[in-house]
Short mmCIF file of C-alpha atoms in Angstrom, two decimals:
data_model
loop_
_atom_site.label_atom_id
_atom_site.label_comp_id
_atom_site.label_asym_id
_atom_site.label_seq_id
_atom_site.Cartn_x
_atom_site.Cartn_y
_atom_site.Cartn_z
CA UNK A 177 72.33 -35.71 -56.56
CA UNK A 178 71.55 -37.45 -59.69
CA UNK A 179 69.05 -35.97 -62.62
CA UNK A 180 66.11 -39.01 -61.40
CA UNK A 181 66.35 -37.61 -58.25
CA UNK A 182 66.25 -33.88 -59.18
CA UNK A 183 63.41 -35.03 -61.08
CA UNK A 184 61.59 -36.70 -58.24
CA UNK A 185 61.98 -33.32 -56.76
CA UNK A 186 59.63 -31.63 -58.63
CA UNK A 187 56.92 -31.44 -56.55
CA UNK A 188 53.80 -30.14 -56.18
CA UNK A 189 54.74 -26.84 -54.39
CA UNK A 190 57.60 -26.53 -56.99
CA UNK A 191 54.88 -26.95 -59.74
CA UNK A 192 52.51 -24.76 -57.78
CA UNK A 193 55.44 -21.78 -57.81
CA UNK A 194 56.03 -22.17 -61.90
CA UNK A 195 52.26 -22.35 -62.04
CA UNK A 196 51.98 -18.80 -60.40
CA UNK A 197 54.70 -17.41 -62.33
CA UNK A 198 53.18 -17.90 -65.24
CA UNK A 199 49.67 -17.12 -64.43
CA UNK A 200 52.06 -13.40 -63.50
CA UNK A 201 52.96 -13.53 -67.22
CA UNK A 202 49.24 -14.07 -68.43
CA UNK A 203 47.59 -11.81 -66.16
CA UNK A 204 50.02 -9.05 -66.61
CA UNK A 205 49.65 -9.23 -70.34
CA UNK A 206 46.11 -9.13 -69.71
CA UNK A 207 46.46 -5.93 -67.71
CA UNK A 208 48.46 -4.39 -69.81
CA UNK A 209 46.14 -3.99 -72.40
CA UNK A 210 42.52 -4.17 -70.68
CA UNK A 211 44.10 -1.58 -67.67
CA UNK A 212 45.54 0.96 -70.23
CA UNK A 213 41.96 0.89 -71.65
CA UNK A 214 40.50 1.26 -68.10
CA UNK A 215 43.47 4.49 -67.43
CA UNK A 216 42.24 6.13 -70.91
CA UNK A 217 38.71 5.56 -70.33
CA UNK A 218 38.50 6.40 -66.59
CA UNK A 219 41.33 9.17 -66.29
CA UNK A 220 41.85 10.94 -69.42
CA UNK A 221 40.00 13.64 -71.84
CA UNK A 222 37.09 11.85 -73.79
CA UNK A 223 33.82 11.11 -74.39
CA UNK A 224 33.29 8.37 -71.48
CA UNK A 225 33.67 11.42 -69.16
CA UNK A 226 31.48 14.40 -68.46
CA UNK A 227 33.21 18.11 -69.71
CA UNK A 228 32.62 20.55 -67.36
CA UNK A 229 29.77 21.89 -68.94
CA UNK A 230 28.14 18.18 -69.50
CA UNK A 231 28.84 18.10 -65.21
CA UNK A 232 27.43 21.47 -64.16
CA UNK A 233 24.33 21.02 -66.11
CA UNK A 234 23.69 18.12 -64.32
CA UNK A 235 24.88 19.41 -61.07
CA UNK A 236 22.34 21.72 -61.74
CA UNK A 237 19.53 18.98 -62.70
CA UNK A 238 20.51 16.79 -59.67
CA UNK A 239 20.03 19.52 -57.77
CA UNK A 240 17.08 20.95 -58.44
CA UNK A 241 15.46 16.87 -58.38
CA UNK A 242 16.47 15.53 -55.46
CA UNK A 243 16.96 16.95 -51.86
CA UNK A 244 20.25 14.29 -51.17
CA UNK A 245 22.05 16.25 -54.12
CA UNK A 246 20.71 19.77 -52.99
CA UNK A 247 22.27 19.28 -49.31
CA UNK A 248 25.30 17.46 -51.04
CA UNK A 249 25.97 20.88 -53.42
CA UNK A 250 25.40 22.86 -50.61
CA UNK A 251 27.84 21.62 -47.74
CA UNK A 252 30.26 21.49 -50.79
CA UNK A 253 30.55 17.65 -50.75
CA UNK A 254 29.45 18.39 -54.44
CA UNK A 255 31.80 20.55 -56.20
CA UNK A 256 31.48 22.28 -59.85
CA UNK A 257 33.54 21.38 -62.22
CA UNK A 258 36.65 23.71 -63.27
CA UNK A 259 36.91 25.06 -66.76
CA UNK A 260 38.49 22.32 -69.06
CA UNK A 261 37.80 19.47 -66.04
CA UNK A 262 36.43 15.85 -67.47
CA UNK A 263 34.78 14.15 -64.31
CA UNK A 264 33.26 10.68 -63.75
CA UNK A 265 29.74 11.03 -62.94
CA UNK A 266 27.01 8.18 -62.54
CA UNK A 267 25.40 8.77 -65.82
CA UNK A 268 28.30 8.54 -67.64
CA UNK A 269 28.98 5.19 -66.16
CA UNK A 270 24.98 4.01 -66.29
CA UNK A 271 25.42 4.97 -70.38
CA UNK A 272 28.69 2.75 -70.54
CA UNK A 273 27.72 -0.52 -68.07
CA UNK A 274 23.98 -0.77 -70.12
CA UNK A 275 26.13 -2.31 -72.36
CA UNK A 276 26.71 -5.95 -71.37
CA UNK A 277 30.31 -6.26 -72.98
CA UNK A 278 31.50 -3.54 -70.69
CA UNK A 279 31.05 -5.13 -67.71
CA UNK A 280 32.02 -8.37 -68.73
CA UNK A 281 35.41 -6.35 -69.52
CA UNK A 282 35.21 -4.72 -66.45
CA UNK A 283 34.59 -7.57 -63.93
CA UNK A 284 37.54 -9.09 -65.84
CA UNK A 285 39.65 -6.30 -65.02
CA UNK A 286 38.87 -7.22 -61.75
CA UNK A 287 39.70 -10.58 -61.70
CA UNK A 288 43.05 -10.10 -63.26
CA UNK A 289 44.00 -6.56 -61.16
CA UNK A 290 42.96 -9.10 -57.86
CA UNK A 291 44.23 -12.06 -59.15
CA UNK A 292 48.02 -10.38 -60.72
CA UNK A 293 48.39 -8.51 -56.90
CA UNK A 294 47.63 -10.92 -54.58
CA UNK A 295 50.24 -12.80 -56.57
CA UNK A 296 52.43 -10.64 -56.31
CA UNK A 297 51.78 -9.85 -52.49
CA UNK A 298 51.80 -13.71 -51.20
CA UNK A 299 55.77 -13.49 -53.60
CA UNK A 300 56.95 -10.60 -51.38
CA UNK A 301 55.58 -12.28 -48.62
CA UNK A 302 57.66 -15.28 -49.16
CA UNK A 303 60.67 -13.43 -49.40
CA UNK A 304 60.64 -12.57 -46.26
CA UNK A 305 58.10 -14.55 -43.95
CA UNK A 306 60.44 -17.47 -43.30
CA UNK A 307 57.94 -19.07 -40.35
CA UNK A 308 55.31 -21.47 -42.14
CA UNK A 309 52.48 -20.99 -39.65
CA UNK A 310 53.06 -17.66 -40.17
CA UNK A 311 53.24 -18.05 -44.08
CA UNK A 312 49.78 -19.87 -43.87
CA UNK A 313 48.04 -17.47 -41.68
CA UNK A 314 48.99 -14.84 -44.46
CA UNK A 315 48.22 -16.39 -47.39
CA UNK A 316 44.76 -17.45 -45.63
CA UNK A 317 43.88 -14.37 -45.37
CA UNK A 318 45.09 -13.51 -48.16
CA UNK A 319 42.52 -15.35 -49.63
CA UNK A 320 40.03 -14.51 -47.70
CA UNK A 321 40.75 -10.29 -48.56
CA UNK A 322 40.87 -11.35 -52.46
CA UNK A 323 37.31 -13.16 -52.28
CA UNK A 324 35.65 -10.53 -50.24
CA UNK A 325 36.76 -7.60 -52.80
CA UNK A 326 35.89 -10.19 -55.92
CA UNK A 327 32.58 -10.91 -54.79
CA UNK A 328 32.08 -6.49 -53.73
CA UNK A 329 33.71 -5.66 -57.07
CA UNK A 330 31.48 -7.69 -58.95
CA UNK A 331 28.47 -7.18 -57.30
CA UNK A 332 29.31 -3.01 -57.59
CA UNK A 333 29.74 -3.85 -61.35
CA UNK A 334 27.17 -6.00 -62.13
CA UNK A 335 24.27 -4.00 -60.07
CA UNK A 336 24.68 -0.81 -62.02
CA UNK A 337 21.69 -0.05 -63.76
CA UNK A 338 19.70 -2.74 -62.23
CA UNK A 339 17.72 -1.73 -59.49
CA UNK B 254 80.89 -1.57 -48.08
CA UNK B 255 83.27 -4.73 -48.44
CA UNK B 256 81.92 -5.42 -44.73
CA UNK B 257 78.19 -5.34 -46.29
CA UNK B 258 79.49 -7.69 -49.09
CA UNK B 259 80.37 -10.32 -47.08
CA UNK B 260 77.91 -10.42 -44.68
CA UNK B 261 75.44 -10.36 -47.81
CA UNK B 262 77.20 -13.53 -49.29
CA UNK B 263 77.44 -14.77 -45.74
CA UNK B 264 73.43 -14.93 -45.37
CA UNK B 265 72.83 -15.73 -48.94
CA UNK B 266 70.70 -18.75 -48.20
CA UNK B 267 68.88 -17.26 -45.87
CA UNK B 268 66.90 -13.75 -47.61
CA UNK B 269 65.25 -11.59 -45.42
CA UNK B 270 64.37 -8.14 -44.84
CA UNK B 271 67.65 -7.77 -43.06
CA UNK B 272 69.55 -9.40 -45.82
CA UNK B 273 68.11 -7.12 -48.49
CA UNK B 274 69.24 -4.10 -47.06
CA UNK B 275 73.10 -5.47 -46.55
CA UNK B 276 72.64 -6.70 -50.29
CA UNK B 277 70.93 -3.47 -51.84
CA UNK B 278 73.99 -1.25 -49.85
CA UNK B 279 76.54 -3.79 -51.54
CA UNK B 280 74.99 -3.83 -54.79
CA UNK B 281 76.80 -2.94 -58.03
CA UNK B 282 74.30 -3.14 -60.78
CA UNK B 283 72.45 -0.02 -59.69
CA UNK B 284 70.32 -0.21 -63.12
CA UNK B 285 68.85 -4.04 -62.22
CA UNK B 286 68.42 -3.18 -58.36
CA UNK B 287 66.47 -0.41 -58.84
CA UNK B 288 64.38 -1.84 -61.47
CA UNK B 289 63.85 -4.80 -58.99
CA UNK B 290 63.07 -2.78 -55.89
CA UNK B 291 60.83 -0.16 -57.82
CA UNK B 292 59.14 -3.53 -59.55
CA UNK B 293 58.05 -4.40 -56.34
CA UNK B 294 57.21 -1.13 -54.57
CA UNK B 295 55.27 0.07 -57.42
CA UNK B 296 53.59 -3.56 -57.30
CA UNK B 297 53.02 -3.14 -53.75
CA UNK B 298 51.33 0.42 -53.54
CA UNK B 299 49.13 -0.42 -56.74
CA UNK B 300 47.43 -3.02 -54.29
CA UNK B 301 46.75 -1.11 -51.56
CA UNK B 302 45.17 1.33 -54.44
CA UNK B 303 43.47 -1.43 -55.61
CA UNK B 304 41.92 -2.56 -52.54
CA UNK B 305 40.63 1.33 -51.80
CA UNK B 306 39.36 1.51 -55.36
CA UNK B 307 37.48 -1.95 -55.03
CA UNK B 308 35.86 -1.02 -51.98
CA UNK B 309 34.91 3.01 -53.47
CA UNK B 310 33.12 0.97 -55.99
CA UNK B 311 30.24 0.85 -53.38
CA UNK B 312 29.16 3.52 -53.96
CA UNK B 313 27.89 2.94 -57.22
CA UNK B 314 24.77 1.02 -55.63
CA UNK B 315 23.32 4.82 -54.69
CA UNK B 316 24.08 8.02 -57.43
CA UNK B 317 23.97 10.55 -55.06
CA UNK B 318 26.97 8.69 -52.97
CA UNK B 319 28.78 8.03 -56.03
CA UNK B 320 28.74 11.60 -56.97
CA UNK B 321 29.98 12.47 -53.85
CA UNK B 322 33.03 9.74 -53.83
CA UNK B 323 34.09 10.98 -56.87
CA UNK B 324 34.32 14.71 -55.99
CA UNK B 325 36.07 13.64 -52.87
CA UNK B 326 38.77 12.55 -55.53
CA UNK B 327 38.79 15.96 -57.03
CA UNK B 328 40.71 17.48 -54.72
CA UNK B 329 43.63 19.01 -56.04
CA UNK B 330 45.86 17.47 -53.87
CA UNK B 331 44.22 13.65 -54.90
CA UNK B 332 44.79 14.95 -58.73
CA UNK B 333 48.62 14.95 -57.56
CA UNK B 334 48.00 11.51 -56.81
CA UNK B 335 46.46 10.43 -59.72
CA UNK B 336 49.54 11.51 -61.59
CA UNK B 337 51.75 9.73 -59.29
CA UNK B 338 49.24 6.35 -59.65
CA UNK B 339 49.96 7.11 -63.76
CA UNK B 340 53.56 7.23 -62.97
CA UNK B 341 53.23 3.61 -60.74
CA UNK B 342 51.42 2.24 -63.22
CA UNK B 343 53.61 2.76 -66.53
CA UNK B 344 56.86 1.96 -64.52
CA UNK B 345 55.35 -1.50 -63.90
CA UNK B 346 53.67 -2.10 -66.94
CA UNK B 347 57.03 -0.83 -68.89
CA UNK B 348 59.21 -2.96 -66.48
CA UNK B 349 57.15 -6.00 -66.49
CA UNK B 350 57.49 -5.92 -70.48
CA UNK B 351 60.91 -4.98 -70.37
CA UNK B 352 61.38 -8.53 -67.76
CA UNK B 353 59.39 -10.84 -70.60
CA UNK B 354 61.40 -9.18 -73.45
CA UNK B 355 64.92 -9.77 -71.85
CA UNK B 356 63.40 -13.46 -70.51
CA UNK B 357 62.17 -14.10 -74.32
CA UNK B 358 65.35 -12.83 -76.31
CA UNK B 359 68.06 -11.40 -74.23
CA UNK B 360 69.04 -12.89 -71.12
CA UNK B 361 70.82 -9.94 -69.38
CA UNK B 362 72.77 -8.62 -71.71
CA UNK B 363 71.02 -5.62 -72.92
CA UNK B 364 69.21 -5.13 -69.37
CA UNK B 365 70.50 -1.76 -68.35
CA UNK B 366 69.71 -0.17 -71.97
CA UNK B 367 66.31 -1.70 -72.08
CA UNK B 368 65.79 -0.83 -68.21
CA UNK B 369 66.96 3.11 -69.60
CA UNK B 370 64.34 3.00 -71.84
CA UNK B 371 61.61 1.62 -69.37
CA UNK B 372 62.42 4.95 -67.25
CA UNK B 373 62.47 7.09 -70.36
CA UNK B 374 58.88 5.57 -71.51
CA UNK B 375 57.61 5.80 -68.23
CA UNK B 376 58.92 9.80 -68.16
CA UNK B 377 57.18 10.70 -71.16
CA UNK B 378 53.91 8.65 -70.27
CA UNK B 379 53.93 9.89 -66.79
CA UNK B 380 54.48 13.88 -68.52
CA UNK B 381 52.15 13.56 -71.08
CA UNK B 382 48.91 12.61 -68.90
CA UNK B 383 49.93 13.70 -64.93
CA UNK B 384 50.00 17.20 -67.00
CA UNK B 385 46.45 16.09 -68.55
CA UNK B 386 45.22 15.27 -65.39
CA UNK B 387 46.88 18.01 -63.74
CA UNK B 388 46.01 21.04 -65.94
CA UNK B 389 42.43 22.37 -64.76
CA UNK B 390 43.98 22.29 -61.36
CA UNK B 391 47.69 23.69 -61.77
CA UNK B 392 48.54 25.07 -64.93
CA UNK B 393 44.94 26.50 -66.65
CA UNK B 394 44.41 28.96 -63.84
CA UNK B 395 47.80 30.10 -63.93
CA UNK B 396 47.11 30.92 -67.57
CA UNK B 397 46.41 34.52 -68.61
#
């Protein structure tokens, strides 16, 4: 085969395939730094979660306010928090989300968490879905999943302190 | 083994599940395999966390629900998770680097000592926070 007609090979799915592996590189980069945040923020000791005693005092509040918390704390379904625990807890995440930068990082998250796996799925896919109807069917769905959980995920994000 | 070789090089053109498990029995370079197949599996299991996560988020719409979402996650045996989700998460991100370093600079040469210190990166991450996460479960109430 000569070079002009290695060239002429290129096509678009060829183009499509360099196209998602690099849109892998830029997401991933992407997610390496704004998902690190998200793991600090979200999972470890600090100020954007509740201490224990921040958690049972509210426990406490909740409880004594509303009757949905009271029957919640008292079938267990809401637990105190251990000695030393940091928990997530609503008003933690009102305080953060009131600020509009937040979840404009957060719904980008989003986008590139969605965006980098479905990627990644519809490449392991290929590997080893070697029908095409098949293949289409997937990646259709595919599709379909990643648009439901964008639109949910950004409508849970965005509606936080808004109602 | 030698059987597996062949019938790997045999079906070359033609990868499939099948194919993958001939070629991962035959394969020599144990330090690029695994980070391959981990790559993936890690990759894999994030997204179905993802898509559970995504759909939790729900719950923010009513306080009293997210509340109780979040202490469903505070189950001891979820906090073991979490730790393993840290551990999935710094393998890939450490791996993924490690693939745009050696595809930037190095080719393959230096793959298995870079992929050595992926794993020992991931090791100390994975320590360091599963045993932050861990600790009001685990460790403080075996304390005196």
């Amino acid at each position: 085969m000569s070079s002009q007609n290695e060239n002429q090979e290129v096509r678009s799915p060829v183009r499509f395939k360099a196209f998602g592996w690099l849109m892998q590189r830029i997401t991933g980069v992407g997610l390496l730094l704004f998902l690190g945040l998200h793991f600090w923020l979200q999972h470890m000791p600090n100020g954007f979660l509740a201490t224990a005693e921040e958690y049972n005092s509210i426990l406490r509040e909740l409880g004594s306010t509303g009757q949905e918390f009271a029957d919640a704390i008292a079938e267990g379904a809401l637990k105190e928090a251990l000695p030393g625990e940091h928990v997530i807890t609503y008003s933690k995440v009102l305080e953060r989300l009131q600020t509009p930068l937040w979840k404009m990082i957060d719904v980008m998250l989003l986008f590139l968490a969605l965006s980098h796996g479905m990627l990644g799925v519809s490449r392991s896919l290929g590997d080893y879905m070697h029908n095409e109807r098949l293949r289409k069917i997937a990646v259709a769905a595919g599709w379909t999943v990643s648009v439901l959980l964008a639109w949910q995920g950004t409508m849970a994000v965005m509606s936080v302190g808004m109602n | 083994m030698q059987e597996n070789i062949e019938r790997s090089g045999q079906s070359r053109n033609r990868p499939s599940f099948r194919t993958f498990l001939f070629t991962a029995s035959s394969y020599r370079k144990l330090a690029g395999m695994s980070a391959w197949l981990l790559h993936r599996f890690t990759g894999l299991a994030l997204v179905a966390y993802l898509v559970l996560h995504i759909m939790g988020l729900r719950s923010l719409a009513d306080p009293a629900a997210f509340e109780i979402y979040v202490t469903t996650y505070r189950n001891p045996l979820f906090k073991i998770a979490e730790a393993i989700l840290l551990g999935s998460v710094a393998f890939h991100a450490f791996n993924g680097v490690r693939i745009m370093i050696q595809d930037a600079f190095y080719r393959s040469e230096r793959q298995r000592q870079l992929f050595y210190g992926v794993l020992v990166l991931t090791f100390v991450v994975t320590l360091v926070g599963g045993l932050s996460i861990i600790f009001p479960y685990f460790i403080a109430p075996m304390l005196p």
